[in-house]
mmCIF file of C-alpha atoms in Angstrom:
data_model
loop_
_atom_site.group_PDB
_atom_site.id
_atom_site.type_symbol
_atom_site.label_atom_id
_atom_site.label_comp_id
_atom_site.label_asym_id
_atom_site.label_seq_id
_atom_site.Cartn_x
_atom_site.Cartn_y
_atom_site.Cartn_z
ATOM 1 C CA LEU A 68 0.000 0.000 0.000
ATOM 2 C CA ASP A 69 1.231 3.507 -0.787
ATOM 3 C CA ARG A 70 1.891 5.647 2.255
ATOM 4 C CA PRO A 71 0.907 9.347 2.523
ATOM 5 C CA PRO A 72 3.589 12.005 2.002
ATOM 6 C CA VAL A 73 5.938 12.735 4.892
ATOM 7 C CA VAL A 74 6.177 16.441 5.694
ATOM 8 C CA VAL A 75 9.594 17.385 7.056
ATOM 9 C CA THR A 76 10.106 20.841 8.601
ATOM 10 C CA VAL A 77 13.490 22.192 7.515
ATOM 11 C CA GLY A 78 14.707 25.652 8.507
ATOM 12 C CA GLY A 79 11.175 26.870 9.197
ATOM 13 C CA ARG A 80 9.675 25.598 5.916
ATOM 14 C CA ALA A 81 7.819 22.396 5.132
ATOM 15 C CA VAL A 82 9.387 19.923 2.710
ATOM 16 C CA GLU A 83 7.093 17.175 1.409
ATOM 17 C CA VAL A 84 8.724 13.787 0.805
ATOM 18 C CA VAL A 85 6.675 10.958 -0.706
ATOM 19 C CA PRO A 86 7.764 7.607 0.781
ATOM 20 C CA ASP A 87 8.659 5.201 -2.009
ATOM 21 C CA ARG A 88 9.654 1.677 -1.031
ATOM 22 C CA ALA A 89 10.940 0.874 -4.506
ATOM 23 C CA ALA A 90 13.278 3.848 -4.673
ATOM 24 C CA ASP A 91 16.878 3.923 -3.471
ATOM 25 C CA THR A 92 17.201 4.055 0.294
ATOM 26 C CA LEU A 93 17.452 7.559 1.789
ATOM 27 C CA VAL A 94 17.260 8.303 5.516
ATOM 28 C CA GLN A 95 17.829 11.409 7.644
ATOM 29 C CA VAL A 96 19.151 11.386 11.198
ATOM 30 C CA PHE A 97 17.105 13.782 13.340
ATOM 31 C CA LYS A 98 18.435 12.990 16.820
ATOM 32 C CA THR A 99 21.544 11.542 18.470
ATOM 33 C CA ALA A 100 21.737 10.087 21.981
ATOM 34 C CA VAL A 101 24.616 8.660 23.999
ATOM 35 C CA ASP A 102 23.893 5.415 25.835
ATOM 36 C CA PRO A 103 26.396 4.204 28.479
ATOM 37 C CA TYR A 104 26.194 0.651 27.060
ATOM 38 C CA LEU A 105 25.378 1.036 23.356
ATOM 39 C CA GLY A 106 27.356 4.224 22.728
ATOM 40 C CA HIS A 107 25.975 6.664 20.136
ATOM 41 C CA ILE A 108 22.417 5.928 18.998
ATOM 42 C CA SER A 109 21.204 7.669 15.839
ATOM 43 C CA TYR A 110 17.464 8.137 15.388
ATOM 44 C CA PHE A 111 16.373 8.418 11.773
ATOM 45 C CA ARG A 112 13.391 8.628 9.451
ATOM 46 C CA VAL A 113 13.270 6.481 6.313
ATOM 47 C CA LEU A 114 12.387 8.901 3.516
ATOM 48 C CA THR A 115 12.550 6.478 0.569
ATOM 49 C CA GLY A 116 13.396 2.837 0.009
ATOM 50 C CA THR A 117 13.859 0.236 2.736
ATOM 51 C CA VAL A 118 16.440 0.002 5.504
ATOM 52 C CA GLU A 119 17.620 -3.546 6.197
ATOM 53 C CA ARG A 120 19.984 -5.024 8.743
ATOM 54 C CA ASP A 121 23.665 -4.774 7.693
ATOM 55 C CA ILE A 122 22.886 -2.362 4.856
ATOM 56 C CA HIS A 123 25.717 -0.061 3.724
ATOM 57 C CA LEU A 124 24.776 3.596 3.185
ATOM 58 C CA THR A 125 26.809 6.701 2.273
ATOM 59 C CA ASN A 126 26.886 9.779 4.485
ATOM 60 C CA GLY A 127 25.900 12.726 2.295
ATOM 61 C CA ARG A 128 27.985 15.196 4.305
ATOM 62 C CA THR A 129 31.254 13.308 4.665
ATOM 63 C CA GLY A 130 31.073 10.679 1.915
ATOM 64 C CA ASP A 131 31.912 7.966 4.471
ATOM 65 C CA ASP A 132 30.459 4.477 4.238
ATOM 66 C CA GLU A 133 28.257 3.550 7.198
ATOM 67 C CA ARG A 134 27.127 0.028 8.027
ATOM 68 C CA LEU A 135 23.809 -0.269 9.877
ATOM 69 C CA ARG A 136 24.541 -3.444 11.801
ATOM 70 C CA ASN A 137 21.452 -3.479 14.001
ATOM 71 C CA VAL A 138 18.234 -1.730 12.999
ATOM 72 C CA MET A 139 15.734 -0.938 15.761
ATOM 73 C CA SER A 140 12.084 0.020 15.607
ATOM 74 C CA LEU A 141 10.779 2.457 18.217
ATOM 75 C CA GLN A 142 7.747 1.154 20.090
ATOM 76 C CA GLY A 143 6.771 3.518 22.872
ATOM 77 C CA GLY A 144 9.722 3.864 25.200
ATOM 78 C CA GLU A 145 11.384 0.677 23.944
ATOM 79 C CA SER A 146 13.573 -0.188 20.976
ATOM 80 C CA VAL A 147 13.017 -3.550 19.283
ATOM 81 C CA ASP A 148 15.451 -5.141 16.838
ATOM 82 C CA VAL A 149 13.924 -5.648 13.386
ATOM 83 C CA ASP A 150 15.169 -6.950 10.039
ATOM 84 C CA ARG A 151 13.903 -4.020 7.950
ATOM 85 C CA LEU A 152 12.126 -0.670 8.075
ATOM 86 C CA PRO A 153 10.063 0.599 5.113
ATOM 87 C CA ALA A 154 9.766 4.172 3.854
ATOM 88 C CA GLY A 155 7.906 6.447 6.262
ATOM 89 C CA ASP A 156 9.002 4.616 9.426
ATOM 90 C CA ILE A 157 11.194 5.940 12.217
ATOM 91 C CA GLY A 158 14.026 3.801 13.537
ATOM 92 C CA ALA A 159 17.318 3.830 15.390
ATOM 93 C CA VAL A 160 20.783 2.394 14.906
ATOM 94 C CA SER A 161 23.841 2.357 17.134
ATOM 95 C CA LYS A 162 27.576 2.872 16.615
ATOM 96 C CA LEU A 163 27.642 4.937 13.434
ATOM 97 C CA HIS A 164 31.175 6.294 13.548
ATOM 98 C CA ALA A 165 30.889 9.569 11.591
ATOM 99 C CA THR A 166 27.187 10.469 11.415
ATOM 100 C CA LEU A 167 25.761 13.477 13.264
ATOM 101 C CA THR A 168 22.304 14.930 13.784
ATOM 102 C CA GLY A 169 20.987 16.318 10.482
ATOM 103 C CA ASP A 170 23.078 14.025 8.270
ATOM 104 C CA THR A 171 21.534 11.967 5.473
ATOM 105 C CA LEU A 172 22.447 8.395 4.564
ATOM 106 C CA SER A 173 21.717 7.054 1.116
ATOM 107 C CA ALA A 174 22.316 4.042 -1.088
ATOM 108 C CA ALA A 175 22.776 6.124 -4.245
ATOM 109 C CA GLY A 176 25.980 8.077 -3.692
ATOM 110 C CA ARG A 177 25.881 11.336 -1.753
ATOM 111 C CA ALA A 178 22.175 12.163 -2.071
ATOM 112 C CA THR A 179 20.924 14.701 0.468
ATOM 113 C CA VAL A 180 17.787 16.519 1.561
ATOM 114 C CA PRO A 181 17.647 20.132 2.836
ATOM 115 C CA ALA A 182 19.617 20.465 6.065
ATOM 116 C CA ILE A 183 17.884 20.884 9.403
ATOM 117 C CA GLY A 184 18.161 24.492 10.571
ATOM 118 C CA PHE A 185 19.335 24.758 14.180
ATOM 119 C CA PRO A 186 19.002 28.013 16.161
ATOM 120 C CA THR A 187 22.091 29.952 17.231
ATOM 121 C CA PRO A 188 23.014 29.972 20.955
ATOM 122 C CA VAL A 189 22.102 33.248 22.662
ATOM 123 C CA LEU A 190 23.447 32.742 26.191
ATOM 124 C CA GLU A 191 26.757 31.554 27.608
ATOM 125 C CA MET A 192 27.674 30.100 30.978
ATOM 126 C CA ALA A 193 31.135 29.349 32.377
ATOM 127 C CA VAL A 194 31.482 25.953 34.081
ATOM 128 C CA THR A 195 34.257 24.278 36.063
ATOM 129 C CA ALA A 196 34.570 20.824 37.575
ATOM 130 C CA ARG A 197 33.915 20.956 41.328
ATOM 131 C CA ALA A 198 36.636 18.377 41.949
ATOM 132 C CA ARG A 199 40.010 18.724 40.247
ATOM 133 C CA ALA A 200 40.022 14.994 39.540
ATOM 134 C CA ASP A 201 36.869 15.401 37.398
ATOM 135 C CA GLU A 202 38.350 17.880 34.879
ATOM 136 C CA ASP A 203 39.118 15.225 32.255
ATOM 137 C CA LYS A 204 35.773 13.572 32.964
ATOM 138 C CA LEU A 205 34.009 16.909 32.405
ATOM 139 C CA ALA A 206 35.705 17.438 29.040
ATOM 140 C CA ASN A 207 34.644 13.993 27.853
ATOM 141 C CA ALA A 208 31.065 14.479 29.093
ATOM 142 C CA LEU A 209 30.731 17.845 27.333
ATOM 143 C CA HIS A 210 31.994 16.317 24.086
ATOM 144 C CA ARG A 211 29.298 13.646 24.276
ATOM 145 C CA LEU A 212 26.573 16.174 25.103
ATOM 146 C CA VAL A 213 27.476 18.251 22.043
ATOM 147 C CA ASP A 214 27.008 15.111 19.923
ATOM 148 C CA GLU A 215 23.512 14.762 21.382
ATOM 149 C CA ASP A 216 22.512 18.431 21.256
ATOM 150 C CA PRO A 217 23.515 20.292 18.053
ATOM 151 C CA VAL A 218 22.353 23.611 19.543
ATOM 152 C CA LEU A 219 24.776 23.342 22.478
ATOM 153 C CA THR A 220 28.262 24.790 21.952
ATOM 154 C CA VAL A 221 31.378 24.299 24.071
ATOM 155 C CA THR A 222 34.327 26.670 23.692
ATOM 156 C CA ARG A 223 37.520 27.282 25.646
ATOM 157 C CA ASN A 224 38.532 30.929 26.054
ATOM 158 C CA SER A 225 42.321 30.962 26.120
ATOM 159 C CA GLU A 226 42.443 34.485 27.579
ATOM 160 C CA THR A 227 40.044 34.117 30.501
ATOM 161 C CA HIS A 228 40.793 30.372 30.889
ATOM 162 C CA GLN A 229 37.085 29.535 31.085
ATOM 163 C CA THR A 230 35.061 26.705 29.566
ATOM 164 C CA LEU A 231 31.920 28.282 28.085
ATOM 165 C CA LEU A 232 28.601 26.554 27.379
ATOM 166 C CA GLY A 233 26.400 28.248 24.783
ATOM 167 C CA GLY A 234 22.665 27.538 24.692
ATOM 168 C CA LEU A 235 19.222 28.955 23.989
ATOM 169 C CA GLY A 236 18.625 30.297 27.491
ATOM 170 C CA GLU A 237 18.957 29.752 31.210
ATOM 171 C CA THR A 238 16.580 26.768 31.252
ATOM 172 C CA HIS A 239 18.500 25.035 28.462
ATOM 173 C CA LEU A 240 21.853 25.506 30.216
ATOM 174 C CA ARG A 241 20.469 24.448 33.604
ATOM 175 C CA ASN A 242 19.250 21.232 32.003
ATOM 176 C CA VAL A 243 22.713 20.642 30.542
ATOM 177 C CA VAL A 244 24.289 21.045 33.986
ATOM 178 C CA ALA A 245 21.703 18.687 35.471
ATOM 179 C CA ARG A 246 22.474 16.080 32.780
ATOM 180 C CA LEU A 247 26.186 16.351 33.498
ATOM 181 C CA GLU A 248 25.519 15.419 37.119
ATOM 182 C CA ARG A 249 22.772 12.839 36.526
ATOM 183 C CA LYS A 250 24.071 11.053 33.426
ATOM 184 C CA PHE A 251 27.843 11.387 33.731
ATOM 185 C CA GLY A 252 28.314 11.858 37.472
ATOM 186 C CA VAL A 253 30.245 15.140 37.069
ATOM 187 C CA GLN A 254 29.598 17.823 39.691
ATOM 188 C CA VAL A 255 30.089 21.289 38.175
ATOM 189 C CA ASP A 256 30.044 24.871 39.390
ATOM 190 C CA SER A 257 28.937 27.795 37.238
ATOM 191 C CA GLU A 258 30.373 31.298 37.286
ATOM 192 C CA ASP A 259 29.990 34.588 35.462
ATOM 193 C CA VAL A 260 31.584 34.847 32.033
ATOM 194 C CA ARG A 261 34.651 37.087 32.200
ATOM 195 C CA VAL A 262 35.154 39.820 29.637
ATOM 196 C CA ALA A 263 38.424 39.795 27.673
ATOM 197 C CA TYR A 264 39.435 43.445 28.029
ATOM 198 C CA ARG A 265 42.429 45.048 26.311
ATOM 199 C CA GLU A 266 44.726 47.952 27.163
ATOM 200 C CA THR A 267 46.392 50.560 24.962
ATOM 201 C CA ILE A 268 48.020 53.991 25.234
ATOM 202 C CA ARG A 269 46.843 57.416 24.056
ATOM 203 C CA ARG A 270 50.000 59.521 24.471
ATOM 204 C CA GLU A 271 53.495 59.395 22.997
ATOM 205 C CA VAL A 272 56.488 59.145 25.329
ATOM 206 C CA LYS A 273 59.835 60.020 23.747
ATOM 207 C CA GLY A 274 63.362 59.101 24.719
ATOM 208 C CA HIS A 275 62.660 57.093 27.868
ATOM 209 C CA SER A 276 65.902 55.616 29.217
ATOM 210 C CA TYR A 277 66.360 52.541 31.366
ATOM 211 C CA THR A 278 69.596 50.904 32.538
ATOM 212 C CA HIS A 279 69.712 47.322 33.740
ATOM 213 C CA LYS A 280 72.753 46.749 35.928
ATOM 214 C CA LYS A 281 73.434 43.763 38.144
ATOM 215 C CA GLN A 282 76.680 42.655 39.799
ATOM 216 C CA THR A 283 76.591 39.519 41.970
ATOM 217 C CA GLY A 284 80.136 38.208 41.705
ATOM 218 C CA GLY A 285 81.476 36.684 38.535
ATOM 219 C CA SER A 286 80.031 37.968 35.267
ATOM 220 C CA GLY A 287 77.496 40.757 35.740
ATOM 221 C CA GLN A 288 74.623 42.101 33.636
ATOM 222 C CA PHE A 289 74.550 45.452 31.896
ATOM 223 C CA ALA A 290 72.238 46.910 29.269
ATOM 224 C CA LYS A 291 70.953 50.411 28.579
ATOM 225 C CA VAL A 292 68.112 51.214 26.190
ATOM 226 C CA VAL A 293 66.481 54.470 25.137
ATOM 227 C CA MET A 294 63.074 54.017 23.537
ATOM 228 C CA SER A 295 60.006 55.961 22.485
ATOM 229 C CA ILE A 296 56.502 54.494 22.507
ATOM 230 C CA GLY A 297 53.196 55.746 21.178
ATOM 231 C CA PRO A 298 49.812 54.680 19.771
ATOM 232 C CA ASN A 299 50.019 52.703 16.529
ATOM 233 C CA ILE A 300 47.047 53.812 14.434
ATOM 234 C CA ASP A 301 46.394 53.139 10.743
ATOM 235 C CA GLU A 302 46.166 56.575 9.093
ATOM 236 C CA GLU A 303 43.716 55.454 6.406
ATOM 237 C CA THR A 304 41.189 53.606 8.557
ATOM 238 C CA GLY A 305 41.801 55.232 11.924
ATOM 239 C CA THR A 306 41.823 51.795 13.587
ATOM 240 C CA GLY A 307 44.546 50.116 15.598
ATOM 241 C CA ALA A 308 47.450 48.697 13.598
ATOM 242 C CA GLY A 309 48.771 46.210 16.161
ATOM 243 C CA TYR A 310 52.310 46.087 17.535
ATOM 244 C CA GLU A 311 55.256 47.546 15.639
ATOM 245 C CA PHE A 312 58.954 47.668 16.545
ATOM 246 C CA VAL A 313 61.344 50.097 14.834
ATOM 247 C CA ASN A 314 65.128 49.968 15.157
ATOM 248 C CA ALA A 315 66.450 53.528 14.927
ATOM 249 C CA VAL A 316 69.835 52.927 16.611
ATOM 250 C CA THR A 317 72.846 54.389 14.805
ATOM 251 C CA GLY A 318 76.573 54.169 15.347
ATOM 252 C CA GLY A 319 76.535 50.713 16.884
ATOM 253 C CA ARG A 320 75.415 51.982 20.298
ATOM 254 C CA VAL A 321 73.504 48.708 20.658
ATOM 255 C CA PRO A 322 75.025 45.705 18.825
ATOM 256 C CA LYS A 323 72.765 44.181 16.165
ATOM 257 C CA GLU A 324 72.637 40.814 17.931
ATOM 258 C CA TYR A 325 70.962 42.458 20.951
ATOM 259 C CA ILE A 326 68.240 44.336 19.023
ATOM 260 C CA PRO A 327 65.838 41.318 18.797
ATOM 261 C CA SER A 328 66.191 40.846 22.574
ATOM 262 C CA VAL A 329 64.922 44.374 23.200
ATOM 263 C CA ASP A 330 62.009 43.672 20.853
ATOM 264 C CA GLN A 331 61.203 40.425 22.669
ATOM 265 C CA GLY A 332 61.353 42.150 26.054
ATOM 266 C CA ALA A 333 58.819 44.751 24.890
ATOM 267 C CA GLN A 334 56.523 42.061 23.468
ATOM 268 C CA ASP A 335 56.637 40.153 26.751
ATOM 269 C CA ALA A 336 55.590 43.334 28.572
ATOM 270 C CA LEU A 337 52.603 43.644 26.197
ATOM 271 C CA GLN A 338 51.104 40.439 27.596
ATOM 272 C CA PHE A 339 50.281 42.111 30.931
ATOM 273 C CA GLY A 340 49.238 45.754 30.750
ATOM 274 C CA VAL A 341 50.118 48.361 33.373
ATOM 275 C CA LEU A 342 46.499 49.198 34.300
ATOM 276 C CA ALA A 343 44.838 45.906 35.145
ATOM 277 C CA GLY A 344 47.072 43.230 33.638
ATOM 278 C CA TYR A 345 45.134 42.825 30.378
ATOM 279 C CA PRO A 346 47.040 42.438 27.061
ATOM 280 C CA MET A 347 48.157 45.683 25.443
ATOM 281 C CA VAL A 348 47.478 46.350 21.748
ATOM 282 C CA ASP A 349 48.216 48.904 19.031
ATOM 283 C CA VAL A 350 51.568 50.164 20.323
ATOM 284 C CA LYS A 351 54.602 51.346 18.339
ATOM 285 C CA VAL A 352 58.039 50.977 19.971
ATOM 286 C CA THR A 353 61.099 52.771 18.600
ATOM 287 C CA LEU A 354 64.546 51.863 19.927
ATOM 288 C CA GLU A 355 66.596 55.058 19.596
ATOM 289 C CA ASP A 356 69.776 54.596 21.585
ATOM 290 C CA GLY A 357 71.508 52.569 24.253
ATOM 291 C CA ALA A 358 74.803 51.341 25.641
ATOM 292 C CA TYR A 359 76.505 48.021 26.274
ATOM 293 C CA HIS A 360 79.505 46.498 28.048
ATOM 294 C CA ASP A 361 81.975 44.208 26.304
ATOM 295 C CA VAL A 362 81.892 41.648 29.134
ATOM 296 C CA ASP A 363 78.667 42.088 31.085
ATOM 297 C CA SER A 364 76.153 42.676 28.270
ATOM 298 C CA SER A 365 74.077 39.766 26.994
ATOM 299 C CA GLU A 366 70.809 38.978 25.206
ATOM 300 C CA LEU A 367 69.132 38.376 28.582
ATOM 301 C CA ALA A 368 70.294 41.748 29.934
ATOM 302 C CA PHE A 369 68.875 43.625 26.921
ATOM 303 C CA LYS A 370 65.636 41.648 27.072
ATOM 304 C CA ILE A 371 65.166 42.688 30.712
ATOM 305 C CA ALA A 372 66.068 46.295 29.885
ATOM 306 C CA GLY A 373 63.580 46.387 26.998
ATOM 307 C CA ASN A 374 60.856 44.905 29.188
ATOM 308 C CA GLN A 375 61.308 47.346 32.052
ATOM 309 C CA ALA A 376 61.794 50.380 29.795
ATOM 310 C CA PHE A 377 58.503 49.607 28.052
ATOM 311 C CA LYS A 378 56.583 49.216 31.322
ATOM 312 C CA GLU A 379 57.871 52.492 32.727
ATOM 313 C CA ALA A 380 57.127 54.373 29.505
ATOM 314 C CA ALA A 381 53.641 52.825 29.238
ATOM 315 C CA ARG A 382 52.685 54.148 32.686
ATOM 316 C CA MET A 383 53.458 57.681 31.446
ATOM 317 C CA ALA A 384 51.687 57.239 28.079
ATOM 318 C CA LYS A 385 48.098 57.648 29.353
ATOM 319 C CA PRO A 386 47.074 53.950 29.374
ATOM 320 C CA VAL A 387 43.374 53.252 28.835
ATOM 321 C CA LEU A 388 41.125 50.193 28.995
ATOM 322 C CA LEU A 389 39.366 48.793 25.907
ATOM 323 C CA GLU A 390 36.261 46.600 25.920
ATOM 324 C CA PRO A 391 34.831 44.283 23.235
ATOM 325 C CA MET A 392 31.884 45.749 21.328
ATOM 326 C CA PHE A 393 29.331 43.473 19.695
ATOM 327 C CA ALA A 394 27.114 44.140 16.700
ATOM 328 C CA VAL A 395 23.601 43.316 17.917
ATOM 329 C CA GLU A 396 20.520 42.851 15.743
ATOM 330 C CA VAL A 397 17.138 42.791 17.483
ATOM 331 C CA THR A 398 14.036 41.715 15.555
ATOM 332 C CA THR A 399 10.912 43.063 17.238
ATOM 333 C CA PRO A 400 7.278 43.949 16.495
ATOM 334 C CA GLU A 401 6.816 47.702 15.980
ATOM 335 C CA SER A 402 4.797 47.985 19.200
ATOM 336 C CA PHE A 403 7.923 47.174 21.247
ATOM 337 C CA LEU A 404 10.347 49.346 19.250
ATOM 338 C CA GLY A 405 10.576 52.087 21.875
ATOM 339 C CA THR A 406 11.121 49.545 24.650
ATOM 340 C CA VAL A 407 13.909 47.793 22.720
ATOM 341 C CA ILE A 408 15.740 51.028 21.843
ATOM 342 C CA GLY A 409 15.419 52.331 25.405
ATOM 343 C CA ASP A 410 16.879 49.100 26.770
ATOM 344 C CA ILE A 411 19.801 49.246 24.320
ATOM 345 C CA ASN A 412 20.542 52.841 25.357
ATOM 346 C CA SER A 413 20.495 51.836 29.035
ATOM 347 C CA ARG A 414 23.196 49.267 28.228
ATOM 348 C CA ARG A 415 25.510 51.947 26.772
ATOM 349 C CA GLY A 416 24.577 50.778 23.290
ATOM 350 C CA GLN A 417 24.598 52.870 20.123
ATOM 351 C CA VAL A 418 21.680 52.325 17.732
ATOM 352 C CA ARG A 419 23.076 52.463 14.206
ATOM 353 C CA ALA A 420 20.105 51.594 11.978
ATOM 354 C CA GLN A 421 16.628 50.146 11.835
ATOM 355 C CA GLU A 422 14.780 48.584 8.926
ATOM 356 C CA GLU A 423 11.622 46.624 8.217
ATOM 357 C CA SER A 424 11.742 42.872 7.616
ATOM 358 C CA HIS A 425 8.694 40.639 7.077
ATOM 359 C CA GLY A 426 6.409 42.904 9.077
ATOM 360 C CA ASP A 427 8.827 43.343 11.997
ATOM 361 C CA LEU A 428 11.542 45.900 12.650
ATOM 362 C CA VAL A 429 15.238 45.013 12.836
ATOM 363 C CA VAL A 430 17.284 47.294 15.097
ATOM 364 C CA SER A 431 21.069 47.268 14.550
ATOM 365 C CA ALA A 432 23.224 48.494 17.437
ATOM 366 C CA LEU A 433 26.733 48.385 18.875
ATOM 367 C CA VAL A 434 26.717 47.281 22.519
ATOM 368 C CA PRO A 435 29.515 46.467 25.012
ATOM 369 C CA LEU A 436 29.737 42.752 25.752
ATOM 370 C CA SER A 437 29.794 43.423 29.498
ATOM 371 C CA GLU A 438 26.267 44.876 29.228
ATOM 372 C CA MET A 439 24.806 41.925 27.289
ATOM 373 C CA PHE A 440 24.868 39.316 30.050
ATOM 374 C CA GLY A 441 21.273 38.380 30.911
ATOM 375 C CA TYR A 442 19.923 40.229 27.870
ATOM 376 C CA VAL A 443 18.028 37.246 26.500
ATOM 377 C CA GLY A 444 15.821 37.034 29.596
ATOM 378 C CA ASP A 445 15.247 40.792 29.779
ATOM 379 C CA LEU A 446 14.343 41.001 26.088
ATOM 380 C CA ARG A 447 11.835 38.186 26.320
ATOM 381 C CA SER A 448 10.295 39.696 29.446
ATOM 382 C CA LYS A 449 9.957 43.205 28.022
ATOM 383 C CA THR A 450 8.538 42.071 24.659
ATOM 384 C CA SER A 451 6.314 39.213 25.869
ATOM 385 C CA GLY A 452 8.615 36.765 24.125
ATOM 386 C CA GLN A 453 7.987 38.268 20.674
ATOM 387 C CA ALA A 454 11.478 39.677 20.021
ATOM 388 C CA SER A 455 14.698 37.853 19.223
ATOM 389 C CA TYR A 456 18.295 38.893 18.707
ATOM 390 C CA SER A 457 21.681 37.834 17.391
ATOM 391 C CA MET A 458 25.148 39.218 18.110
ATOM 392 C CA GLU A 459 28.729 38.918 16.875
ATOM 393 C CA PHE A 460 32.036 40.561 17.740
ATOM 394 C CA ASP A 461 32.668 43.882 16.013
ATOM 395 C CA SER A 462 35.583 45.822 17.539
ATOM 396 C CA TYR A 463 37.196 47.199 20.699
ATOM 397 C CA ALA A 464 36.345 50.623 22.135
ATOM 398 C CA GLU A 465 37.594 52.681 25.068
ATOM 399 C CA VAL A 466 35.804 52.115 28.360
ATOM 400 C CA PRO A 467 34.359 55.258 30.006
ATOM 401 C CA SER A 468 36.681 56.419 32.799
ATOM 402 C CA ASN A 469 34.225 55.882 35.670
ATOM 403 C CA ILE A 470 33.559 52.281 34.607
ATOM 404 C CA ALA A 471 37.240 51.661 33.838
ATOM 405 C CA ASP A 472 38.171 52.721 37.367
ATOM 406 C CA GLU A 473 35.881 50.058 38.830
ATOM 407 C CA ILE A 474 37.284 47.377 36.518
ATOM 408 C CA VAL A 475 40.867 48.303 37.403
ATOM 409 C CA LYS A 476 40.128 48.275 41.155
ATOM 410 C CA LYS A 477 38.481 44.852 40.868
ATOM 411 C CA ALA A 478 41.420 43.473 38.861
ATOM 412 C CA ARG A 479 43.860 44.762 41.476
ATOM 413 C CA GLY A 480 41.785 43.344 44.311
ATOM 414 C CA GLU A 481 41.109 46.754 45.857
#
């Protein structure tokens, strides 16, 4: 008997697939679960053809061959082994080595159907293992949860040294934490996401001299450097141009073999700024003069001199704090437009544009990341759940002095 068409919702639109038992086999995996005994279990719908035990199918995304060793039919809360599943049925199979949620498996080459559209995470939470011995166990558990939940993201921020979970909201992330404890036996603690600030300088300091001299018996250490530092700004774009080192020494006052050591010393000092210990960016260093000793000078001595000279000059060069700014797009009904714009302004945001899209209004703004924590809940509350938003990194901007003072005091433990 012919079966009625199967309607598959893909990316918000309905795709009608007519089950055909005589056609080549085509299935789509719509869910992945991790079982402590069976490993990965892939749940699929048979779109065309028939799935039989030990059938070989091709993954449309990777091109890999997958063997469906045991085919299971879903009956209520139980899975029953069967020999075959016809078009239109839903089944499950375990231990597919390279197939993820949304993938298609087919008998006729790399045939595919429209991909399943997954929403983008809107909220992040930092998690740590409560016990140090569970850190490796936590990493493994998170990897398995990502296989199950394609909306969940796990990233490691190398600057703040935090493991970040990204999800659709507080409820979603709380459920993830609960599953870590219930399913994998990993106790975790959550904490606020730290902001990766930057530091830079706004003033030029010329001809700053520093002499490194140390005598402790035996060979000593001696190095003198004279350097200028200042902001490094691209003249065409007006944006930061990163770090630049210029060797302007003449007359052999500093031997050529010691010049790279001065450069390295300055770069090491960039890693921990003079305000709050955040990395420094967009600085130009010019080595102008110096002095050396035939016996006591060395690469290490000039590296130390370059490091200390840079730090002292940076403190006099009007250091400032920079914060990450994110481009935010809020889609809202017109009735909530004033509420959305007012909320963005209260978060130190700058509304840049607004346009109409499918009957709603899209507000584009630039907002500091530090002001976006908890925004998803506030937006839903203030718009009765009718507005949504997306955000991505845009640039760094100077932090207002009153807010910067609080950040610096907190970083210094005052």
